[in-house]
Coordinates of C-alpha atoms and ligand atoms in Angstrom, one line a residue:
M10 CA 92.7 104.7 107.2
F11 CA 94.4 102.6 104.6
K12 CA 95.0 103.8 101.3
G13 CA 93.2 101.7 98.1
G14 CA 90.5 99.1 98.8
I15 CA 87.1 99.1 97.4
K16 CA 83.6 99.8 98.4
L17 CA 81.4 96.8 97.5
L18 CA 77.6 95.8 98.1
D19 CA 77.7 93.6 100.6
F20 CA 74.4 91.5 100.6
K21 CA 74.4 90.7 104.0
S22 CA 70.7 91.3 104.6
L23 CA 70.3 87.9 102.9
S24 CA 71.5 86.5 106.4
K25 CA 72.0 88.8 108.8
N26 CA 69.0 88.3 110.7
E27 CA 69.2 84.4 110.7
P28 CA 69.9 83.0 114.2
I29 CA 72.8 80.7 114.2
E30 CA 70.8 77.0 113.8
E31 CA 72.8 74.0 114.9
F32 CA 73.3 71.6 111.5
E33 CA 71.9 68.0 111.6
Y34 CA 74.3 65.3 113.2
P35 CA 76.3 64.0 109.9
E36 CA 75.8 60.6 109.1
K37 CA 79.5 60.6 107.7
V38 CA 82.2 62.9 108.1
I39 CA 85.2 63.5 106.0
I40 CA 88.1 64.8 108.1
P41 CA 91.2 65.9 106.5
L42 CA 94.5 65.9 108.4
S43 CA 95.6 69.2 106.7
Q44 CA 93.2 72.0 107.4
H45 CA 95.8 74.6 108.5
T46 CA 99.1 76.5 107.5
G47 CA 102.0 74.3 108.2
S48 CA 102.6 70.7 108.5
P49 CA 99.9 68.4 108.0
A50 CA 98.8 66.3 111.3
K51 CA 99.7 62.8 111.7
P52 CA 96.6 60.2 111.9
V53 CA 96.8 58.3 115.3
V54 CA 93.7 56.0 114.3
K55 CA 93.2 53.2 112.0
K56 CA 90.5 51.9 109.8
G57 CA 88.0 50.4 112.1
D58 CA 88.3 52.4 115.3
Y59 CA 85.7 53.6 117.4
V60 CA 86.1 57.0 118.1
V61 CA 84.3 59.5 120.0
E62 CA 83.6 63.3 119.6
G63 CA 86.6 65.4 120.6
Q64 CA 89.1 62.8 120.5
I65 CA 92.5 63.4 118.8
I66 CA 92.5 61.5 115.4
G67 CA 95.7 63.5 114.2
E68 CA 98.7 64.4 116.0
I69 CA 100.5 67.9 115.5
T70 CA 103.8 67.1 113.8
G71 CA 105.7 70.4 114.2
F72 CA 105.5 74.0 115.8
I73 CA 103.4 75.2 113.0
S74 CA 100.8 72.4 113.0
S75 CA 97.9 71.5 114.5
Y76 CA 95.6 68.6 116.3
I77 CA 92.5 67.2 114.7
H78 CA 89.8 65.8 116.5
S79 CA 86.8 63.6 115.6
S80 CA 83.7 66.0 115.4
V81 CA 81.2 62.8 115.8
S82 CA 81.2 59.4 117.4
G83 CA 81.3 56.4 115.4
K84 CA 84.0 54.1 113.1
V85 CA 86.8 55.0 111.0
I86 CA 85.9 53.6 108.1
D87 CA 88.9 54.4 105.9
I88 CA 92.0 57.1 105.7
I89 CA 92.2 58.1 102.2
P90 CA 93.4 61.1 100.3
W91 CA 90.4 63.4 99.7
D92 CA 90.0 66.9 97.7
L93 CA 90.2 70.2 100.2
P94 CA 88.2 73.2 99.3
T95 CA 91.6 74.6 98.7
G96 CA 91.8 72.6 95.8
R97 CA 94.4 70.6 97.3
K98 CA 94.6 67.1 98.6
S99 CA 95.1 65.8 102.2
L100 CA 94.9 62.4 103.8
S101 CA 91.4 62.3 105.3
V102 CA 89.9 60.2 107.9
I103 CA 86.7 58.9 106.8
I104 CA 84.0 58.1 109.9
E105 CA 80.7 57.0 109.7
S106 CA 78.7 58.1 112.8
D107 CA 76.7 56.0 115.2
G108 CA 74.6 59.2 116.0
E109 CA 75.0 58.7 119.7
R110 CA 77.2 61.5 119.9
K111 CA 79.4 60.3 122.5
S112 CA 81.9 62.6 123.5
I113 CA 85.3 62.9 125.6
E114 CA 85.3 64.2 128.8
K115 CA 84.9 67.8 129.0
K116 CA 86.7 69.6 131.8
E117 CA 85.6 73.0 133.3
R118 CA 88.4 75.4 134.4
N119 CA 88.4 79.0 135.9
W120 CA 91.0 80.6 133.2
L121 CA 92.0 83.3 136.4
A122 CA 94.0 80.3 137.5
L123 CA 95.8 79.1 134.7
S124 CA 99.2 80.7 133.6
S125 CA 99.8 81.8 130.1
E126 CA 101.5 78.7 129.3
E127 CA 98.8 76.6 130.3
I128 CA 96.4 78.6 128.2
I129 CA 98.6 78.3 125.3
D130 CA 99.1 74.4 125.7
I131 CA 95.2 74.0 126.2
V132 CA 94.8 76.2 123.2
R133 CA 97.4 73.9 121.0
E134 CA 95.8 70.6 122.3
S135 CA 92.4 71.9 121.3
G136 CA 93.5 71.9 117.6
I137 CA 92.2 75.6 117.2
V138 CA 93.4 77.7 114.2
G139 CA 92.1 81.3 112.7
L140 CA 88.7 80.6 111.6
G141 CA 88.4 84.0 109.5
G142 CA 89.9 81.9 107.0
A143 CA 93.5 81.6 107.0
A144 CA 93.8 78.7 109.6
F145 CA 97.1 79.8 110.7
P146 CA 97.4 77.6 114.4
T147 CA 96.6 79.7 117.0
H148 CA 99.0 78.6 119.7
V149 CA 101.7 79.9 117.5
K150 CA 100.2 83.4 117.4
L151 CA 99.8 83.4 120.9
T152 CA 103.5 82.2 121.5
V153 CA 105.0 86.1 121.3
P154 CA 108.6 85.2 119.9
P155 CA 111.5 86.1 122.0
G156 CA 112.5 89.7 121.5
K157 CA 109.2 91.1 120.8
K158 CA 106.4 92.2 122.9
A159 CA 102.9 92.3 122.5
D160 CA 101.3 96.1 123.1
F161 CA 97.8 95.5 121.8
V162 CA 95.3 92.6 121.0
I163 CA 93.1 93.1 118.0
I164 CA 90.0 91.3 117.4
N165 CA 88.8 91.4 113.8
G166 CA 84.7 91.9 113.7
C167 CA 85.0 93.5 110.6
E168 CA 83.8 90.6 108.4
C169 CA 84.8 92.7 105.4
E170 CA 84.0 90.0 102.7
P171 CA 80.3 90.6 100.8
F172 CA 77.6 88.2 102.0
L173 CA 79.4 86.4 105.3
T174 CA 77.4 87.0 108.5
C175 CA 78.4 84.5 110.9
D176 CA 80.7 86.3 112.7
Y177 CA 77.9 89.1 113.1
R178 CA 76.0 86.6 114.7
I179 CA 78.6 85.1 116.9
L180 CA 78.9 89.0 118.5
K181 CA 74.8 89.2 118.8
E182 CA 74.4 86.0 119.9
C183 CA 77.6 84.9 122.0
I184 CA 79.3 88.3 123.0
D185 CA 79.8 87.6 126.5
E186 CA 81.9 84.5 125.5
V187 CA 83.9 86.5 123.0
I188 CA 84.5 89.3 125.8
E189 CA 85.7 86.5 128.2
G190 CA 88.0 84.9 125.4
I191 CA 89.4 88.3 124.5
Q192 CA 90.7 88.6 128.0
I193 CA 92.0 85.0 128.0
I194 CA 94.3 85.8 125.2
C195 CA 95.2 89.0 126.7
K196 CA 96.2 86.8 129.8
A197 CA 98.3 84.0 127.6
T198 CA 99.9 86.9 125.8
N199 CA 100.7 89.6 129.0
V200 CA 98.5 92.7 126.8
K201 CA 96.6 94.9 129.0
K202 CA 94.9 96.6 126.1
A203 CA 92.5 94.8 123.3
F204 CA 90.4 96.8 120.7
I205 CA 87.3 95.1 118.9
G206 CA 87.2 96.8 115.2
I207 CA 84.0 96.7 113.7
E208 CA 82.8 98.1 110.2
S209 CA 80.1 101.0 110.1
N210 CA 77.3 98.5 108.5
K211 CA 77.4 96.5 111.6
I212 CA 77.2 99.7 114.3
D213 CA 73.7 97.9 115.5
L214 CA 76.4 95.8 117.6
I215 CA 77.6 98.7 119.4
P216 CA 74.9 98.5 122.4
V217 CA 75.5 94.6 122.4
L218 CA 79.5 95.0 123.2
N219 CA 78.7 97.9 125.5
N220 CA 76.3 96.1 127.5
S221 CA 78.5 93.1 127.7
I222 CA 81.5 94.8 128.7
K223 CA 79.3 96.8 131.5
N224 CA 77.8 93.8 132.8
L225 CA 80.9 91.3 132.8
K226 CA 83.9 91.4 135.4
I227 CA 86.5 93.1 133.2
Y228 CA 90.5 92.5 133.9
V229 CA 92.0 94.6 131.1
E230 CA 90.7 97.6 129.0
I231 CA 88.8 97.0 125.9
E232 CA 87.7 99.9 123.2
I233 CA 85.4 99.2 120.6
K234 CA 86.4 100.7 117.2
I235 CA 84.2 101.7 114.4
L236 CA 85.7 101.6 110.9
P237 CA 84.4 102.6 107.6
T238 CA 83.0 99.8 105.8
K239 CA 85.4 99.3 103.0
Y240 CA 87.1 96.2 101.7
P241 CA 89.8 94.6 102.8
Q242 CA 89.1 96.2 106.1
G243 CA 89.3 93.3 107.9
S244 CA 93.0 91.8 106.3
E245 CA 95.4 92.3 109.5
K246 CA 98.1 94.8 108.3
H247 CA 94.9 96.8 107.4
L248 CA 93.2 96.7 110.6
I249 CA 96.3 97.8 112.4
K250 CA 96.5 100.7 110.1
S251 CA 92.9 101.9 110.8
I252 CA 93.4 101.3 114.5
L253 CA 96.6 102.2 115.7
N254 CA 98.2 104.0 112.4
R255 CA 100.9 101.4 112.6
E256 CA 102.5 99.7 109.6
V257 CA 103.6 96.0 109.2
P258 CA 106.7 96.2 107.3
S259 CA 107.2 94.3 104.1
G260 CA 107.5 90.4 104.8
G261 CA 107.0 91.4 108.5
L262 CA 104.2 90.2 111.0
P263 CA 101.8 92.2 113.0
I264 CA 103.6 91.4 116.1
D265 CA 106.4 93.2 114.5
V266 CA 104.5 96.3 115.3
G267 CA 103.3 94.8 118.6
C268 CA 100.3 93.5 117.6
I269 CA 98.6 90.5 117.5
V270 CA 95.0 89.9 115.5
F271 CA 92.5 87.3 115.8
N272 CA 89.3 86.9 114.3
V273 CA 86.0 86.7 116.6
Q274 CA 85.1 82.7 115.8
T275 CA 88.3 82.2 117.0
V276 CA 88.3 84.0 120.3
L277 CA 84.9 82.3 120.9
A278 CA 86.8 78.9 120.2
I279 CA 89.6 79.9 122.4
K280 CA 87.1 80.4 125.5
R281 CA 85.4 77.5 125.0
A282 CA 88.6 75.4 125.0
V283 CA 89.9 76.8 127.9
C284 CA 86.9 77.1 130.1
N285 CA 84.6 74.6 128.8
G286 CA 87.0 72.0 127.6
I287 CA 85.5 72.0 124.1
P288 CA 88.2 71.1 121.3
L289 CA 87.4 72.4 117.8
T290 CA 84.8 70.1 115.9
E291 CA 82.4 72.4 114.7
R292 CA 82.3 75.9 113.3
V293 CA 79.5 78.5 112.3
L294 CA 79.4 79.5 108.4
T295 CA 77.2 81.2 106.3
C296 CA 75.6 79.3 103.3
T297 CA 74.0 82.0 101.4
G298 CA 73.7 83.9 98.1
L299 CA 71.2 82.4 95.5
V300 CA 70.1 79.8 97.7
G301 CA 66.4 79.4 98.7
T302 CA 66.8 79.7 102.4
P303 CA 70.3 81.8 103.4
K304 CA 71.1 80.6 107.1
N305 CA 74.1 80.9 109.5
L306 CA 74.9 77.1 110.5
K307 CA 76.8 75.4 113.3
V308 CA 78.3 72.6 111.2
K309 CA 80.5 69.6 112.3
I310 CA 84.1 69.8 110.7
G311 CA 83.9 67.0 107.8
T312 CA 80.4 67.8 106.8
P313 CA 80.1 67.5 103.2
I314 CA 78.9 70.5 101.4
S315 CA 76.5 69.1 99.8
K316 CA 74.2 68.5 102.6
I317 CA 74.4 72.0 103.5
L318 CA 73.7 73.4 100.3
S319 CA 70.5 71.0 99.9
Y320 CA 69.3 72.2 103.5
C321 CA 69.5 75.8 102.5
N322 CA 67.8 74.9 99.0
G323 CA 70.6 75.5 96.9
E324 CA 71.3 74.1 93.5
L325 CA 74.4 74.2 91.7
K326 CA 73.5 74.2 88.0
Y327 CA 74.4 75.8 84.6
G328 CA 75.2 79.4 84.9
R329 CA 76.2 79.1 88.7
K330 CA 79.2 78.7 90.7
L331 CA 79.6 77.7 94.4
V332 CA 82.3 79.6 96.5
T333 CA 83.7 78.5 99.7
G334 CA 85.0 81.4 101.7
G335 CA 83.8 84.9 100.7
P336 CA 83.2 86.2 97.4
M337 CA 86.6 88.1 96.7
M338 CA 89.4 85.7 98.4
G339 CA 86.9 82.7 98.0
I340 CA 87.6 79.7 95.9
Q341 CA 85.6 78.0 93.4
I342 CA 84.2 74.3 94.5
Y343 CA 83.6 71.8 92.1
D344 CA 83.2 68.6 94.0
L345 CA 80.3 68.9 96.6
E346 CA 81.6 66.1 98.4
T347 CA 84.1 68.2 99.5
P348 CA 84.0 68.4 103.0
V349 CA 83.5 71.7 105.6
I350 CA 86.9 72.4 107.2
K351 CA 88.2 74.7 110.0
G352 CA 88.7 77.8 107.7
T353 CA 85.4 77.3 105.9
T354 CA 83.6 80.6 106.1
G355 CA 80.9 80.3 104.1
L356 CA 79.2 78.6 101.2
I357 CA 78.1 81.2 98.5
L358 CA 76.0 80.2 95.5
L359 CA 76.3 83.1 92.8
P360 CA 75.6 83.5 88.9
E361 CA 78.5 82.4 86.8
E362 CA 80.3 85.8 85.3
D363 CA 80.8 85.9 81.8
L364 CA 84.4 86.0 81.3
P365 CA 86.4 86.6 77.9
E366 CA 87.3 83.4 76.3
E367 CA 91.2 84.7 75.8
I368 CA 93.0 86.8 78.1
Q369 CA 92.8 90.4 77.2
P370 CA 95.5 92.9 77.3
C371 CA 95.7 95.4 79.7
I372 CA 94.6 99.1 78.3
R373 CA 97.1 100.8 81.0
C374 CA 94.3 102.6 82.9
G375 CA 96.0 102.4 86.1
K376 CA 92.8 101.3 88.3
C377 CA 94.2 98.2 89.6
I378 CA 97.0 100.4 91.0
E379 CA 94.9 102.9 92.6
V380 CA 92.7 100.2 94.4
C381 CA 95.8 97.7 95.6
P382 CA 95.9 98.2 99.2
M383 CA 99.9 96.8 99.3
F384 CA 101.1 99.7 97.0
L385 CA 101.8 97.2 94.2
L386 CA 101.6 97.3 90.7
P387 CA 99.2 94.7 89.8
S388 CA 99.0 95.2 85.9
E389 CA 102.9 94.8 85.8
I390 CA 103.2 91.8 88.3
G391 CA 100.7 90.2 85.8
R392 CA 102.3 91.1 83.0
Y393 CA 105.4 89.3 83.8
A394 CA 103.5 86.5 85.3
E395 CA 101.6 85.8 82.1
F396 CA 104.9 85.2 80.2
G397 CA 106.9 83.4 82.8
R398 CA 109.6 86.3 84.1
F399 CA 108.6 85.4 87.8
D400 CA 111.8 86.8 89.1
K401 CA 110.6 90.2 87.7
C402 CA 107.7 89.3 90.1
E403 CA 109.8 89.1 93.1
N404 CA 111.3 92.2 92.4
L405 CA 108.0 93.8 92.2
N406 CA 107.3 92.4 95.8
V407 CA 104.6 89.7 94.8
F408 CA 105.2 88.3 98.3
D409 CA 103.8 91.3 100.0
C410 CA 100.4 90.8 98.1
I411 CA 97.5 89.6 100.2
E412 CA 95.4 88.0 97.4
C413 CA 92.4 90.2 98.5
G414 CA 91.0 90.6 94.7
C415 CA 90.8 94.1 94.4
C416 CA 92.8 94.4 91.3
S417 CA 91.0 91.5 89.5
Y418 CA 87.5 93.3 90.4
I419 CA 88.0 96.9 89.1
C420 CA 90.0 95.6 85.7
P421 CA 87.9 96.5 83.0
A422 CA 89.8 94.2 80.7
K423 CA 88.7 91.3 83.2
R424 CA 92.5 90.3 83.7
P425 CA 92.8 87.5 85.8
L426 CA 95.4 89.4 88.1
V427 CA 95.1 87.6 91.3
D428 CA 95.7 84.2 89.3
F429 CA 98.5 85.5 87.9
I430 CA 99.9 86.5 91.3
K431 CA 98.9 83.2 93.0
C432 CA 100.7 81.5 90.2
A433 CA 104.0 83.7 90.3
K434 CA 104.4 83.0 94.0
F435 CA 103.6 79.1 93.7
K436 CA 106.2 79.0 90.7
L437 CA 108.8 81.4 92.8
R438 CA 108.3 78.8 96.3
K439 CA 109.0 76.0 94.0
K440 CA 112.3 77.3 92.8
Ligands
SF4_30 S1 98.0 92.9 93.8 FE1 97.3 91.6 95.6 S2 97.0 93.1 97.4 FE2 97.1 94.3 95.6 S3 94.9 94.4 95.0 FE3 96.0 92.6 93.6 S4 95.3 90.8 95.2 FE4 95.0 92.6 96.4
SF4_31 S1 92.8 97.6 85.5 FE1 93.2 96.3 84.3 S2 93.3 97.2 82.2 FE2 93.8 98.7 84.2 S3 95.9 98.7 84.5 FE3 95.2 97.3 85.7 S4 95.4 95.2 84.6 FE4 95.7 96.9 83.3

């Protein structure tokens, strides 16, 4: 078990029992060319072009980049900068759908007949990125760097952020495909053993997982690990520590300790791309919180958030805020025409907190240090960042911060510690 972290009320019962529902085919989609970590894709369509579902509209521009596909059939009406849920802007392809659902030809394949390189190529061409929120290109993760060796594949089924239940529903409804996806990943990375990490608040999934493993033809060893429900259990580094007691070094990656970690929805996307020829054009997200009808929805990438919110009977009004992602690491949204992107795990309507008008001084209670799962000194980093001493933040290993939000959550003085930290990282990267 890892040190630090916090126990949170999970609010998952709001949407946990809602089966995945296919959201309406959008009339218009806004598809950003930068939805992933790395360099933005380059547009390969122009205004006036007709496109079909699954057609490439943005081309990869480097090793750490991703292809972008159209999620509907219809006409490209513009290519302009648009706000992303992350607060940045990205050149985006606007497509008016014709409702015809025309699609590229989908190619069925037997993954057992494919080589590791062929699997990785398919994943790259299908535009798959980490669907747990980080949106790191998956083909890069699958490519084990020279001199490194992957011992284990770890599947993150923790979904440790409160409110979110889309991964839970995927494990419940699509488990056979997920198990197949795990084996495809093991083949691509030449690994013989995989773990699935599940938090104890999803214990009802154990028989579902066991049945699937028992009934399917399994070529690798798959072990289920039940982990305590503690935030941020689903962070890659903490998952590895909890399952294998291995510690990723400061500045290092999971592969440095022989592990590669994937979110369950990413595994499903890999299976569908490799076996069924389906590129990443949709994802499952949870729309919950103060909405009238919380739901788990399968949504086309590029669908405006406003449509989903009104479908779930939610209204953004005075005293409320809308967050994309989980409540701990998510980002507040102000413009409802912002589109769903590959990394959008959830839309959560929450009450606006009463924050002090001015930043309050630290009372030196030490609580932020106790909960920090990365052994950092958030109070000190925050203090230096507040006064622009970013060099000091660097000395205090600010880049090891995973932005989990535990420090801000626990701080009795309501100091915006994660915001200070994000600001320090931004300034230091610009240096
Ligand atoms: S300093 Fe970073 S890693 Fe530590 S609790 Fe705060 S947000 Fe989490
Ligand atoms: S929790 Fe807040 S008040 Fe307490 S030491 Fe940390 S920054 Fe200071």
